[in-house]
Structure formats: C-alpha cells, structure tokens
XYZ file of C-alpha atoms in Angstrom:
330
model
C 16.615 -11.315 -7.837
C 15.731 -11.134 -11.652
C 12.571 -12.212 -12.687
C 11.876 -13.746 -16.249
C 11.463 -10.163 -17.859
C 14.958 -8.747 -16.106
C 13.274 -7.093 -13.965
C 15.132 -6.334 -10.678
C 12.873 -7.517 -7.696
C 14.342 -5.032 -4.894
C 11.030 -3.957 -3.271
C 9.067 -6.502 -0.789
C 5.581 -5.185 0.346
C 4.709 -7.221 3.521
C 1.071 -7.478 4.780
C 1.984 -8.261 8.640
C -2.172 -8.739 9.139
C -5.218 -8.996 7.600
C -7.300 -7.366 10.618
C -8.374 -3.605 10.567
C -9.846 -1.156 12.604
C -11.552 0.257 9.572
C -13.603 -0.927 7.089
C -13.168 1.097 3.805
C -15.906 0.642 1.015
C -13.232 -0.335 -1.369
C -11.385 -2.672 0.244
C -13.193 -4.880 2.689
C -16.689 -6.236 2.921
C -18.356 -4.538 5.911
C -18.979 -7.570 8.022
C -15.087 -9.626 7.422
C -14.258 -13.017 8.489
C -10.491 -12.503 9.526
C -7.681 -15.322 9.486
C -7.721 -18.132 12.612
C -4.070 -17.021 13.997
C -2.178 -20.300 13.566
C -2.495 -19.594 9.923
C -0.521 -16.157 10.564
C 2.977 -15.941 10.872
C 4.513 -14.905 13.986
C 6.746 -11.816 13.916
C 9.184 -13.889 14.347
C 8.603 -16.060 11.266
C 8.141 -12.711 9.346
C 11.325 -11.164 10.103
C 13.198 -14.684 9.245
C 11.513 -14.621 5.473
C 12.167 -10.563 5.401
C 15.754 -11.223 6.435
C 16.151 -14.168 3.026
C 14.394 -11.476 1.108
C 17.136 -8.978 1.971
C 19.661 -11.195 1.316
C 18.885 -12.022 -2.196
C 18.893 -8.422 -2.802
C 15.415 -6.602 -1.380
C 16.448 -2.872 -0.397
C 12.929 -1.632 0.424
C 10.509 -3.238 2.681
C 6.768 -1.648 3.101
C 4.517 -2.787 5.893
C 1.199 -3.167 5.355
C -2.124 -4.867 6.583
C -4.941 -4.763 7.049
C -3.728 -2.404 9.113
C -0.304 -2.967 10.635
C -0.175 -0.708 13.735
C -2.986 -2.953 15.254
C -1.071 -6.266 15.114
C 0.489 -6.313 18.705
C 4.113 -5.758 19.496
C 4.563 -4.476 15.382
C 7.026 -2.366 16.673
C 9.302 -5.190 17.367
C 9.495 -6.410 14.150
C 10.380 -2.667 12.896
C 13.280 -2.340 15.081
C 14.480 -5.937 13.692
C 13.949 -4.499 10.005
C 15.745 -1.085 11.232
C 18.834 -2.943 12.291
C 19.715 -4.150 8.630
C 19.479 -0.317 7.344
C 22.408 1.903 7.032
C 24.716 -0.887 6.005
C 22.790 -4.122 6.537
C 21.421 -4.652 3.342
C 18.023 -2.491 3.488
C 17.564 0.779 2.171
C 14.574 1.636 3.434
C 11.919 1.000 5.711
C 8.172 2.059 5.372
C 4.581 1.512 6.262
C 1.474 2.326 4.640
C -1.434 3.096 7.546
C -4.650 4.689 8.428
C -3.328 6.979 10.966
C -5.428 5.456 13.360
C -2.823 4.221 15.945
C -0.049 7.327 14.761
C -0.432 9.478 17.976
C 1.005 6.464 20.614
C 3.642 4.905 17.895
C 5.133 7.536 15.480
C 8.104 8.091 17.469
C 8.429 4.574 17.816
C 8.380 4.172 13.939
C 10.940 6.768 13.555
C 12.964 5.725 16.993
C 13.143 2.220 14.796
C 14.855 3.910 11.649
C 11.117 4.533 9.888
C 11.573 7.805 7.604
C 8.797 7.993 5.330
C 5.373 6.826 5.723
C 1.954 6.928 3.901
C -1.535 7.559 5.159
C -4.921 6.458 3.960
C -6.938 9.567 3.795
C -9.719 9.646 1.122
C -11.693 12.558 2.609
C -11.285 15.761 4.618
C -14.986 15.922 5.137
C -16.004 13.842 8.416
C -19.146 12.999 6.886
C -17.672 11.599 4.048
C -14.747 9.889 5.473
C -16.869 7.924 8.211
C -19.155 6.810 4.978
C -16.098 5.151 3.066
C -14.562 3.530 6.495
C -17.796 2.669 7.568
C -17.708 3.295 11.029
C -14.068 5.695 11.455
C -13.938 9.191 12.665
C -11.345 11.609 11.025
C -10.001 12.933 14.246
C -7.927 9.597 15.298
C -6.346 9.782 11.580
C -5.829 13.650 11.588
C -4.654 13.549 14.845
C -2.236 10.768 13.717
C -0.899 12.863 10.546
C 0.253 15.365 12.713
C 1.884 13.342 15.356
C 3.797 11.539 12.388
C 4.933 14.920 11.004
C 6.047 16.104 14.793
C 8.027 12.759 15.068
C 10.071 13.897 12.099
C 8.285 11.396 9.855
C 7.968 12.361 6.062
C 3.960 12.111 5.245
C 2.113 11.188 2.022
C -1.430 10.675 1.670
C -3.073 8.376 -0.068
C -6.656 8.854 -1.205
C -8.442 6.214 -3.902
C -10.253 8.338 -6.269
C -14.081 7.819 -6.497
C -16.235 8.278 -8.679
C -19.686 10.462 -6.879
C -17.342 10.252 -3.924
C -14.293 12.323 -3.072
C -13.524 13.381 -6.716
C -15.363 17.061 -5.719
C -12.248 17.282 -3.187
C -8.824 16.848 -4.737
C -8.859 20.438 -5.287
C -9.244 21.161 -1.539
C -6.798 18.165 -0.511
C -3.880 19.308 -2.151
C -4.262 23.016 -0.691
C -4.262 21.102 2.608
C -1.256 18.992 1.603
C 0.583 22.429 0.467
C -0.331 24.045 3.594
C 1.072 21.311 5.607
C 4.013 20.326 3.756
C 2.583 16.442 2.173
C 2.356 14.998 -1.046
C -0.852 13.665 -2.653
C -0.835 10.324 -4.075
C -4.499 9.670 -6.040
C -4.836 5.450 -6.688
C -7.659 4.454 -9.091
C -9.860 1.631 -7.211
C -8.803 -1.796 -8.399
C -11.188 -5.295 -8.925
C -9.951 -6.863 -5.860
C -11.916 -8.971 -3.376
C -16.087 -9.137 -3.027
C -16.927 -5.789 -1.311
C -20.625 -5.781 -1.442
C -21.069 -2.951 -4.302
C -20.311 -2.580 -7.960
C -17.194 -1.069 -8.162
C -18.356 0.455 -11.699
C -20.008 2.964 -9.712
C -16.629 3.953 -8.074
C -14.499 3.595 -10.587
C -12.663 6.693 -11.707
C -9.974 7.373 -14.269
C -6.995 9.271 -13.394
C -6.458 10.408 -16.448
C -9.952 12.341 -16.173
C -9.027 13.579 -12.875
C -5.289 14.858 -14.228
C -7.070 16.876 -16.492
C -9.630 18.917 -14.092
C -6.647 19.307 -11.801
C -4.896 21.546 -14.278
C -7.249 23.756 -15.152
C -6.409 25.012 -12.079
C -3.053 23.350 -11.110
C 0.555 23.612 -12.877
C 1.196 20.589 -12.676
C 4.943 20.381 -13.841
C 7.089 16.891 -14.480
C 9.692 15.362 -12.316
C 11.742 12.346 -12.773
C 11.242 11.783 -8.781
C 10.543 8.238 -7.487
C 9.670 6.215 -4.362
C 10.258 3.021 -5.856
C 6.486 2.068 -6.545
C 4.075 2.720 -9.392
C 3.307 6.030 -8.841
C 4.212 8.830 -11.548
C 4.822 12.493 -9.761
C 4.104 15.947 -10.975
C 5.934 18.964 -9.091
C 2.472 21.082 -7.888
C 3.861 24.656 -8.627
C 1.330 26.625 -6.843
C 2.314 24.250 -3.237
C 6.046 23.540 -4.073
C 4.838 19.884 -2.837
C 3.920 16.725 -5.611
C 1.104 15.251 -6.117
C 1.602 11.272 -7.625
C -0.951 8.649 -9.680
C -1.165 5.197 -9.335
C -2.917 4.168 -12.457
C -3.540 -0.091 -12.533
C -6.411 0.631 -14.714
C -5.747 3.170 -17.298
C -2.334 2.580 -17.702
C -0.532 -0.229 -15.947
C 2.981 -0.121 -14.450
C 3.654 -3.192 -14.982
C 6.711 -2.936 -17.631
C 8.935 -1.472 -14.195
C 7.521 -3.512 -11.893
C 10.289 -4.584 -9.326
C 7.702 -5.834 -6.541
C 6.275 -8.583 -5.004
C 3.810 -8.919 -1.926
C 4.095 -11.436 0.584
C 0.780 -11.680 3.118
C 0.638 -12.309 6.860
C -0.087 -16.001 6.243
C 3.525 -16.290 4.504
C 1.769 -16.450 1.094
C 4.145 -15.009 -1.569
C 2.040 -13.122 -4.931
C 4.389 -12.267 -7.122
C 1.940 -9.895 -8.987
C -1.172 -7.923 -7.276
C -3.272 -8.762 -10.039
C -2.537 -12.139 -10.702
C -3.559 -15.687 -8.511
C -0.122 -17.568 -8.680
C 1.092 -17.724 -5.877
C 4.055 -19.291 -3.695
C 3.052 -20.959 -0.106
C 6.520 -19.980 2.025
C 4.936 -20.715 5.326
C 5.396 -24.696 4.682
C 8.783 -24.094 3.531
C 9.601 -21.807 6.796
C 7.370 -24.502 9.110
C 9.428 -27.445 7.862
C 12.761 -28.040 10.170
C 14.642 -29.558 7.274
C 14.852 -26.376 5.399
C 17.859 -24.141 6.001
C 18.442 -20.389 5.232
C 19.677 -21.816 1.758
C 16.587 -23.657 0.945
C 14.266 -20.713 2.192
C 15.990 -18.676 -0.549
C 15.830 -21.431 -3.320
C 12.367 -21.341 -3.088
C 11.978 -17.446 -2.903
C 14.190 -17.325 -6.132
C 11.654 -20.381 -7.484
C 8.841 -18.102 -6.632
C 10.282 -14.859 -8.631
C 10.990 -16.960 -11.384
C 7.274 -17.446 -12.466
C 6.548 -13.940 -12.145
C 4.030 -12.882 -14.864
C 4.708 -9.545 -17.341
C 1.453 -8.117 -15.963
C -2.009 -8.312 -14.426
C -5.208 -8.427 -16.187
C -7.432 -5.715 -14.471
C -10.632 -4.955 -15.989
C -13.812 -2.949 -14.462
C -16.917 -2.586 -16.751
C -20.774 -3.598 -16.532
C -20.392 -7.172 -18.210
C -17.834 -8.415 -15.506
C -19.093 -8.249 -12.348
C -16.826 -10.302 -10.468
C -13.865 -8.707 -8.877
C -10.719 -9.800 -11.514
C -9.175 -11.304 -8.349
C -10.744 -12.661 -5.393
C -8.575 -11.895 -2.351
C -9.504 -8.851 -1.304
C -6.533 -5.704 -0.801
C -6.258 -6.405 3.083
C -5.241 -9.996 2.318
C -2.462 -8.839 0.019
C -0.814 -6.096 1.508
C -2.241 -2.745 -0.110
C-alpha cells in the first residue's frame, strides 16, 4: 500500500476496544460513556479486516484499546494474528497495555507468537500514578511488568511527559529501566478528545526534557527503530535506550507508514486528522468479497493526508481533534 506521498503503509495499529480499566488524566474524561456493543466489531470481524490489511502488504500489527487485555477472549484473536507470522505475511505482532491484566495473560501473549510489548507507566510513585489513572494502584501494573519480562516478553515503557507532573521523575525511571533491563519511551501529550482540564497545563516539550536528561545522561545516537515515531538514544550509563515521540515539537509525519483502525471498524488514516473511512459497512454488507474489502482499504490509503495539524496554546482551547486517544487506538 502506497499512499499519495509514497509512503509505504506497512504498520496497522488496531484499537480492539474503547473500554478501560483506567482512567488516565490525559486520555479519557473521568466519568466515559463507552460504545453500545453492536457498534463494535466482533473478533471475528477484526481478524477478517486484519487479515485484507496483511494482504495488501501490513507486516506489523499493534493492539491497542482502550485497553485490550480487558476485551474478553483477546487472546483469540492474537493466536489468529500469530498464525500469519513467520511466513504468513506478518512480521510482527504487538500490544500496547497498562499492565493491568499482565500477570494471568503474558504467557498467553507470548504462547501466541507476541515478542515485544509496551506498558503505560507514567509514574513510579503510587501517589502519583493513582492521581493520573484516577482510581489505579501501581501494584497490578508492576506486578504485570514483571510477569511480562518472566514470560520472555521484551518490555518498554511508556510514560507521557507532564508538565508539574512526572517530569521530576525521568531521572529515577530510567535508573529503574537500566536496573531491570527496559527501554524508556517519553510521548509529549497530544490535543485529543475533551478530558476535563486544559491540557496547556500538561503540556511538556521533549525537547526541554532531552536537554535536563543530559546533564546527567550520555545520551548517544542510534539508527535503531520499532517501526513507529519514536527517535532512540543509546543511554550509556544503563546500556538500555531511552526513545521520544514528539507530535508537537517536531512531527513524524514525513515517515509516517501508519494508519489506525478503531474497534468500531472505523479506519483514520492519520491520528491527527478527522477523515476517516467507515469499513464496518463494507465488512457488514454480504455482497462484498475479500476483493472489494481491499478496494476500499486501498480507497481509504489513498486520501491519506501529509500530516496532522496539532496545536496546544492558551487561545485554542478545544482539543485539535475530538475523539479522544481510547477511541483511536493509542
């Protein structure tokens, strides 16, 4: 799949739910009105729009939420995905998650060809991390982190940098991700979805928080990738890397081989833009065929924009997009 900038789309991000156990300040409003579930696709209707993705050319699928691991039987739609790795089509297989539900399915994940995974972890400190989800403990998450790593499961964290928040802590996190053998991936907090706070008071450049870091960091380039936005440094001191995901101060968007496709079969081909595709009517309608189900996925990457428009600053209050992150896919 080339979109109208030849870029290659290989990378489909796949929000399997909108529902969460959590409810972090910068992604949902505290009290959430979630999807009716006819409007959801079944796990059966995702794995039939995964497999068309695959076969116009998708090598990497993420799943996301909400948060995935609460959507029941999950696990059966990562043992479908697993089956088209080594050979099938799919390179790899991943899932970004709170950790929350880690202890009871990490060796499932990895049983089902899962190697790699990401964690949402924006604090070590209790306190802080039950004030950002709202109402989560740490233990459930820490608890999960290690249960991933025992599976065999390669970990990276996630944290959102925050302005008055968590920025006090990077320093401590990546000792903590040296000590344990995890990267660090910092993500600047991006204008999407009403959250009930003005996300000028969280927002935090990277580029500030690069800086502090090495006064007291080496933090040394690489040329290593995941196949998303982030750009690594090799930490010296840990031997581990540490990554930033930087929508704000400067945008990915020229490599941008992604798209995100949410649990409601809604296809956005860009996480900062509205146009969207509606596959679920085209994957609901008997008369369409596998060849038709592609047409209009290659239809969809075809108006694919160069970029997204983010902007956070006092005068525009209104999130740039109004979905919020957990309707996407992360």
């Amino acid at each position: 799949m080339i979109d109208p900038f030849g870029r290659k789309i290989s990378y489909l991000r796949v929000s399997v739910t909108d529902r969460c156990d959590l409810r972090c300040v910068y992604c949902m409003a505290e009290d959430m009105t979630f999807l009716p579930k006819k409007e959801v696709l079944t796990l059966e209707e995702l794995d039939r729009l995964c497999g068309a993705f695959i076969s116009l050319g998708t090598e990497k699928i993420r799943l996301t939420g909400g948060e995935p691991l609460v959507r029941k039987n999950v696990i059966s739609l990562f043992r479908s995905l697993g089956q088209r790795l080594n050979g099938g089509g799919l390179r790899e297989l991943t899932v970004t998650t709170n950790g929350t539900q880690l202890v009871r399915m990490a060796d499932e994940l990895y049983a089902a060809g899962v190697r790699r995974i990401n964690v949402s972890l924006d604090s070590l400190d209790p306190a802080t991390f039950t004030a950002l989800t709202r109402w989560g403990k740490i233990e459930p998450t820490l608890d999960g982190i290690f249960a991933a790593k025992a599976a065999g499961l390669q970990v990276k964290i996630n944290a959102v940098a925050m302005k008055g928040v968590n920025e006090h802590e990077f320093d401590r996190m990546l000792v903590w991700c040296g000590e344990h053998g995890f990267d660090l991936c910092l993500i600047e907090t991006m204008p999407l979805g009403e959250i009930g706070s003005d996300r000028t008071d969280q927002y935090l450049p990277l580029s500030t928080v690069r800086d502090r870091l090495r006064a007291h960091w080496t933090l040394q380039d690489t040329d290593y990738k995941t196949g998303g936005p982030a750009r690594y440094y090799t930490v010296k001191e840990t031997g581990r890397r540490i990554g930033f995901i930087t929508p704000m101060t400067h945008n990915f968007c020229e490599s941008c081989n992604r798209v995100r496709l949410t649990c409601t079969g809604t296809l956005y081909m860009c996480l900062g833009q509205d146009d969207a595709a509606d596959l679920r009517a085209v994957l609901r309608d008997p008369s369409v065929d596998e060849a038709g189900l592609q047409e209009a996925i290659q239809a969809a990457i075809a108006r694919k924009p160069k970029g997204h428009d983010f902007v956070i600053d006092r005068d525009r209050k209104a999130p740039a997009v109004a979905r919020h992150m957990s309707v996407t896919g992360g």
